[in-house]
Amino acid sequence: YVMPERIEGGFVTMEFTNTGDELHEYALARLDPGKTRADVKAFLADPKSLEGGPPDWLTDIGGVPTLSQGEAISITRDLDPGTYVMLCFVPAPDSRPHIAHGMVTTFEVGARGDAEPPEPDAVISATDDGFDIPELEAGEQMIELRNAATAPREFYLYSPNPGVSLPEVEEWGEGGFKGEPRARFLGAMQSIPPGESVYLTVELDAEARYVLFDEDLRETEFSV
């Protein structure tokens, strides 16, 4: 990851660009005071530790899920001061996750600034039953991803290639993203707590199909 070592807290806009040759994600977690990148690396270095889930000194706050090569999005969200870690668990060609190849970094979030929540172009809400998606326009859009459900919700956004079915995209992902890509992955948000929002800025194409996905909800297909 190429990024600043320190940013301002409060509402902050983070721009994500995949300039690599492989798919990447930007999983994000906050560390308890006193914990460092060395503690994270020591934890990840032990395969047995991963089987038991994250340690109690690391809080998953949801990051940007899979982003395809050459894609760029922006996320505006509220971040408390503290130390954060960013990681990529997407498998490399050798089937090991990218964290095994060094895709782990920490950064500091400083005191809260005075930025206010942005004014979105549209709102997509996750409910207990699915996604409420309004009519969206083509071009660059700032979309509020709002969790109106009673449980955390994921907002995984992707665009299947022409002629490719949703089961074919799922099969490709479960197979470790090997071979010719079957979709463009556009990130969005790994998890949003109930009652909270994150703001996604993304370029939408009038010729494309889009899908929003959450493991606990059915996939919702839409166009602009």
mmCIF file of C-alpha atoms in Angstrom:
data_model
loop_
_atom_site.group_PDB
_atom_site.id
_atom_site.type_symbol
_atom_site.label_atom_id
_atom_site.label_comp_id
_atom_site.label_asym_id
_atom_site.label_seq_id
_atom_site.Cartn_x
_atom_site.Cartn_y
_atom_site.Cartn_z
ATOM 1 C CA TYR A 1 0.000 0.000 0.000
ATOM 2 C CA VAL A 2 1.202 3.503 -0.839
ATOM 3 C CA MET A 3 -0.518 5.896 1.544
ATOM 4 C CA PRO A 4 0.099 8.584 4.181
ATOM 5 C CA GLU A 5 1.330 7.496 7.613
ATOM 6 C CA ARG A 6 -1.050 9.924 9.330
ATOM 7 C CA ILE A 7 -4.410 11.473 8.442
ATOM 8 C CA GLU A 8 -6.927 13.740 10.179
ATOM 9 C CA GLY A 9 -9.812 12.147 12.060
ATOM 10 C CA GLY A 10 -13.545 12.717 11.769
ATOM 11 C CA PHE A 11 -15.131 12.654 8.328
ATOM 12 C CA VAL A 12 -12.329 11.885 5.898
ATOM 13 C CA THR A 13 -12.280 11.020 2.187
ATOM 14 C CA MET A 14 -9.951 8.170 1.231
ATOM 15 C CA GLU A 15 -9.183 7.556 -2.450
ATOM 16 C CA PHE A 16 -8.473 3.942 -3.419
ATOM 17 C CA THR A 17 -6.756 3.032 -6.699
ATOM 18 C CA ASN A 18 -5.639 -0.439 -7.713
ATOM 19 C CA THR A 19 -2.504 0.182 -9.761
ATOM 20 C CA GLY A 20 -1.338 -3.429 -9.462
ATOM 21 C CA ASP A 21 -1.639 -6.397 -11.805
ATOM 22 C CA GLU A 22 -3.930 -8.378 -9.484
ATOM 23 C CA LEU A 23 -7.177 -7.902 -7.568
ATOM 24 C CA HIS A 24 -6.770 -6.289 -4.144
ATOM 25 C CA GLU A 25 -8.850 -5.397 -1.107
ATOM 26 C CA TYR A 26 -8.389 -2.833 1.653
ATOM 27 C CA ALA A 27 -9.566 -4.536 4.847
ATOM 28 C CA LEU A 28 -9.464 -2.076 7.741
ATOM 29 C CA ALA A 29 -9.253 -2.533 11.513
ATOM 30 C CA ARG A 30 -8.452 -0.402 14.548
ATOM 31 C CA LEU A 31 -5.768 -1.464 17.042
ATOM 32 C CA ASP A 32 -6.032 -1.087 20.800
ATOM 33 C CA PRO A 33 -3.679 1.523 22.322
ATOM 34 C CA GLY A 34 -0.127 0.230 22.552
ATOM 35 C CA LYS A 35 -0.480 -2.299 19.736
ATOM 36 C CA THR A 36 1.658 -1.847 16.619
ATOM 37 C CA ARG A 37 2.279 -3.191 13.131
ATOM 38 C CA ALA A 38 4.760 -5.651 14.679
ATOM 39 C CA ASP A 39 1.949 -7.155 16.772
ATOM 40 C CA VAL A 40 -0.220 -7.533 13.666
ATOM 41 C CA LYS A 41 2.589 -9.183 11.695
ATOM 42 C CA ALA A 42 3.365 -11.575 14.547
ATOM 43 C CA PHE A 43 -0.298 -12.586 14.712
ATOM 44 C CA LEU A 44 -0.552 -13.100 10.953
ATOM 45 C CA ALA A 45 2.687 -15.094 10.849
ATOM 46 C CA ASP A 46 1.117 -17.901 12.914
ATOM 47 C CA PRO A 47 -1.360 -19.887 10.755
ATOM 48 C CA LYS A 48 -3.015 -21.324 13.871
ATOM 49 C CA SER A 49 -3.876 -17.877 15.189
ATOM 50 C CA LEU A 50 -5.967 -17.118 12.088
ATOM 51 C CA GLU A 51 -8.192 -20.119 12.754
ATOM 52 C CA GLY A 52 -9.537 -18.523 15.924
ATOM 53 C CA GLY A 53 -10.537 -15.224 14.348
ATOM 54 C CA PRO A 54 -9.088 -11.774 15.067
ATOM 55 C CA PRO A 55 -7.442 -11.076 18.449
ATOM 56 C CA ASP A 56 -9.390 -9.075 21.033
ATOM 57 C CA TRP A 57 -7.029 -6.104 20.599
ATOM 58 C CA LEU A 58 -8.052 -5.671 16.933
ATOM 59 C CA THR A 59 -11.484 -4.280 15.976
ATOM 60 C CA ASP A 60 -12.712 -4.867 12.436
ATOM 61 C CA ILE A 61 -14.337 -1.669 11.162
ATOM 62 C CA GLY A 62 -14.901 -2.724 7.566
ATOM 63 C CA GLY A 63 -12.798 -1.625 4.626
ATOM 64 C CA VAL A 64 -13.063 -1.608 0.868
ATOM 65 C CA PRO A 65 -13.691 -5.071 -0.623
ATOM 66 C CA THR A 66 -12.237 -6.407 -3.854
ATOM 67 C CA LEU A 67 -11.162 -3.754 -6.364
ATOM 68 C CA SER A 68 -10.196 -4.759 -9.900
ATOM 69 C CA GLN A 69 -7.014 -3.748 -11.652
ATOM 70 C CA GLY A 70 -7.148 -0.152 -12.878
ATOM 71 C CA GLU A 71 -10.287 0.730 -10.883
ATOM 72 C CA ALA A 72 -10.551 3.735 -8.571
ATOM 73 C CA ILE A 73 -13.173 4.773 -6.025
ATOM 74 C CA SER A 74 -13.414 7.127 -3.043
ATOM 75 C CA ILE A 75 -14.885 6.429 0.374
ATOM 76 C CA THR A 76 -15.929 9.164 2.805
ATOM 77 C CA ARG A 77 -16.442 7.937 6.360
ATOM 78 C CA ASP A 78 -16.119 8.879 10.026
ATOM 79 C CA LEU A 79 -12.885 7.661 11.671
ATOM 80 C CA ASP A 80 -12.031 8.002 15.350
ATOM 81 C CA PRO A 81 -8.461 8.864 16.395
ATOM 82 C CA GLY A 82 -6.174 5.875 16.846
ATOM 83 C CA THR A 83 -3.919 3.370 15.103
ATOM 84 C CA TYR A 84 -5.352 1.449 12.135
ATOM 85 C CA VAL A 85 -4.152 -1.475 10.040
ATOM 86 C CA MET A 86 -4.925 -2.134 6.366
ATOM 87 C CA LEU A 87 -4.609 -5.645 4.926
ATOM 88 C CA CYS A 88 -5.280 -7.624 1.750
ATOM 89 C CA PHE A 89 -6.487 -11.229 2.043
ATOM 90 C CA VAL A 90 -7.127 -11.730 -1.702
ATOM 91 C CA PRO A 91 -5.194 -14.786 -2.938
ATOM 92 C CA ALA A 92 -2.104 -14.254 -5.087
ATOM 93 C CA PRO A 93 -1.293 -16.543 -8.056
ATOM 94 C CA ASP A 94 0.566 -18.828 -5.636
ATOM 95 C CA SER A 95 -2.731 -19.217 -3.682
ATOM 96 C CA ARG A 96 -1.270 -17.466 -0.619
ATOM 97 C CA PRO A 97 -3.087 -14.287 0.544
ATOM 98 C CA HIS A 98 -1.449 -10.986 -0.316
ATOM 99 C CA ILE A 99 -0.754 -10.397 3.384
ATOM 100 C CA ALA A 100 1.869 -13.148 3.039
ATOM 101 C CA HIS A 101 3.557 -10.997 0.387
ATOM 102 C CA GLY A 102 3.692 -7.889 2.594
ATOM 103 C CA MET A 103 0.330 -6.194 1.980
ATOM 104 C CA VAL A 104 -0.002 -5.032 5.590
ATOM 105 C CA THR A 105 0.439 -1.463 6.768
ATOM 106 C CA THR A 106 -0.537 0.725 9.698
ATOM 107 C CA PHE A 107 -1.404 4.413 9.849
ATOM 108 C CA GLU A 108 -2.424 6.933 12.468
ATOM 109 C CA VAL A 109 -5.669 8.880 12.594
ATOM 110 C CA GLY A 110 -5.262 12.158 14.450
ATOM 111 C CA ALA A 111 -7.667 14.498 16.183
ATOM 112 C CA ARG A 112 -11.074 15.013 14.648
ATOM 113 C CA GLY A 113 -11.355 17.802 12.096
ATOM 114 C CA ASP A 114 -14.418 19.946 11.441
ATOM 115 C CA ALA A 115 -15.554 18.282 8.176
ATOM 116 C CA GLU A 116 -19.290 17.563 7.934
ATOM 117 C CA PRO A 117 -20.975 14.573 6.266
ATOM 118 C CA PRO A 118 -21.199 15.153 2.492
ATOM 119 C CA GLU A 119 -24.404 15.677 0.519
ATOM 120 C CA PRO A 120 -24.887 12.541 -1.634
ATOM 121 C CA ASP A 121 -26.344 12.293 -5.122
ATOM 122 C CA ALA A 122 -28.370 9.235 -4.083
ATOM 123 C CA VAL A 123 -28.945 6.867 -1.147
ATOM 124 C CA ILE A 124 -28.796 3.059 -1.274
ATOM 125 C CA SER A 125 -30.193 1.458 1.865
ATOM 126 C CA ALA A 126 -29.693 -2.048 3.167
ATOM 127 C CA THR A 127 -32.693 -3.413 5.070
ATOM 128 C CA ASP A 128 -33.289 -6.699 6.851
ATOM 129 C CA ASP A 129 -34.613 -8.130 3.560
ATOM 130 C CA GLY A 130 -32.471 -6.636 0.798
ATOM 131 C CA PHE A 131 -31.243 -3.434 -0.822
ATOM 132 C CA ASP A 132 -33.378 -0.399 -1.681
ATOM 133 C CA ILE A 133 -31.738 1.045 -4.803
ATOM 134 C CA PRO A 134 -33.129 4.256 -6.361
ATOM 135 C CA GLU A 135 -32.762 5.266 -9.984
ATOM 136 C CA LEU A 136 -29.110 6.229 -10.474
ATOM 137 C CA GLU A 137 -27.477 8.390 -13.134
ATOM 138 C CA ALA A 138 -24.456 7.528 -15.263
ATOM 139 C CA GLY A 139 -21.157 9.273 -14.599
ATOM 140 C CA GLU A 140 -19.469 10.064 -11.307
ATOM 141 C CA GLN A 141 -21.886 9.623 -8.419
ATOM 142 C CA MET A 142 -21.523 10.042 -4.668
ATOM 143 C CA ILE A 143 -23.794 7.411 -3.129
ATOM 144 C CA GLU A 144 -24.649 7.175 0.531
ATOM 145 C CA LEU A 145 -24.505 3.521 1.575
ATOM 146 C CA ARG A 146 -26.917 3.482 4.512
ATOM 147 C CA ASN A 147 -27.481 0.510 6.796
ATOM 148 C CA ALA A 148 -31.157 0.668 7.768
ATOM 149 C CA ALA A 149 -31.113 -2.965 8.949
ATOM 150 C CA THR A 150 -30.902 -4.330 12.493
ATOM 151 C CA ALA A 151 -27.585 -6.110 11.835
ATOM 152 C CA PRO A 152 -24.309 -5.149 10.107
ATOM 153 C CA ARG A 153 -24.585 -5.163 6.320
ATOM 154 C CA GLU A 154 -22.025 -5.508 3.526
ATOM 155 C CA PHE A 155 -22.108 -3.512 0.294
ATOM 156 C CA TYR A 156 -20.053 -5.430 -2.305
ATOM 157 C CA LEU A 157 -20.335 -3.793 -5.726
ATOM 158 C CA TYR A 158 -19.355 -5.436 -8.998
ATOM 159 C CA SER A 159 -20.211 -5.338 -12.696
ATOM 160 C CA PRO A 160 -20.463 -8.711 -14.499
ATOM 161 C CA ASN A 161 -18.860 -8.905 -17.918
ATOM 162 C CA PRO A 162 -21.331 -8.963 -20.839
ATOM 163 C CA GLY A 163 -22.970 -12.357 -21.138
ATOM 164 C CA VAL A 164 -21.678 -13.575 -17.772
ATOM 165 C CA SER A 165 -24.227 -14.807 -15.230
ATOM 166 C CA LEU A 166 -24.082 -14.097 -11.500
ATOM 167 C CA PRO A 167 -23.409 -17.788 -10.648
ATOM 168 C CA GLU A 168 -20.454 -17.697 -13.057
ATOM 169 C CA VAL A 169 -19.011 -14.677 -11.247
ATOM 170 C CA GLU A 170 -19.512 -16.420 -7.895
ATOM 171 C CA GLU A 171 -17.826 -19.571 -9.191
ATOM 172 C CA TRP A 172 -14.847 -17.546 -10.413
ATOM 173 C CA GLY A 173 -14.483 -15.826 -7.045
ATOM 174 C CA GLU A 174 -14.740 -19.072 -5.090
ATOM 175 C CA GLY A 175 -12.046 -20.496 -7.345
ATOM 176 C CA GLY A 176 -9.551 -17.867 -6.217
ATOM 177 C CA PHE A 177 -10.068 -15.385 -9.099
ATOM 178 C CA LYS A 178 -7.989 -17.519 -11.429
ATOM 179 C CA GLY A 179 -8.172 -17.191 -15.209
ATOM 180 C CA GLU A 180 -9.870 -14.486 -17.248
ATOM 181 C CA PRO A 181 -11.852 -12.036 -15.076
ATOM 182 C CA ARG A 182 -15.621 -12.461 -15.221
ATOM 183 C CA ALA A 183 -16.466 -9.106 -13.654
ATOM 184 C CA ARG A 184 -15.181 -5.683 -12.674
ATOM 185 C CA PHE A 185 -15.035 -5.382 -8.908
ATOM 186 C CA LEU A 186 -15.751 -1.862 -7.687
ATOM 187 C CA GLY A 187 -15.204 -2.143 -3.967
ATOM 188 C CA ALA A 188 -17.781 -0.248 -1.852
ATOM 189 C CA MET A 189 -17.842 -1.336 1.825
ATOM 190 C CA GLN A 190 -17.124 -4.583 3.642
ATOM 191 C CA SER A 191 -19.426 -3.909 6.592
ATOM 192 C CA ILE A 192 -21.472 -1.022 7.985
ATOM 193 C CA PRO A 193 -23.009 -1.137 11.495
ATOM 194 C CA PRO A 194 -26.779 -0.627 11.889
ATOM 195 C CA GLY A 195 -27.857 2.998 11.663
ATOM 196 C CA GLU A 196 -24.596 4.198 10.105
ATOM 197 C CA SER A 197 -23.569 5.349 6.617
ATOM 198 C CA VAL A 198 -20.484 5.422 4.415
ATOM 199 C CA TYR A 199 -20.244 7.491 1.234
ATOM 200 C CA LEU A 200 -19.024 5.926 -2.005
ATOM 201 C CA THR A 201 -17.884 7.950 -5.020
ATOM 202 C CA VAL A 202 -17.793 5.794 -8.146
ATOM 203 C CA GLU A 203 -17.990 6.157 -11.934
ATOM 204 C CA LEU A 204 -21.114 4.413 -13.285
ATOM 205 C CA ASP A 205 -21.490 3.349 -16.924
ATOM 206 C CA ALA A 206 -24.888 3.449 -18.646
ATOM 207 C CA GLU A 207 -23.939 0.368 -20.686
ATOM 208 C CA ALA A 208 -23.035 -1.810 -17.682
ATOM 209 C CA ARG A 209 -24.911 -4.134 -15.329
ATOM 210 C CA TYR A 210 -24.236 -3.739 -11.603
ATOM 211 C CA VAL A 211 -24.738 -6.031 -8.641
ATOM 212 C CA LEU A 212 -24.822 -5.315 -4.908
ATOM 213 C CA PHE A 213 -24.033 -8.272 -2.685
ATOM 214 C CA ASP A 214 -24.233 -9.179 0.995
ATOM 215 C CA GLU A 215 -23.685 -12.743 2.231
ATOM 216 C CA ASP A 216 -26.950 -12.634 4.199
ATOM 217 C CA LEU A 217 -29.034 -11.042 1.436
ATOM 218 C CA ARG A 218 -29.809 -12.014 -2.122
ATOM 219 C CA GLU A 219 -27.764 -10.329 -4.832
ATOM 220 C CA THR A 220 -29.506 -7.292 -6.299
ATOM 221 C CA GLU A 221 -28.868 -6.415 -9.933
ATOM 222 C CA PHE A 222 -29.432 -2.890 -11.275
ATOM 223 C CA SER A 223 -28.443 -0.535 -14.080
ATOM 224 C CA VAL A 224 -28.200 3.242 -14.555
#
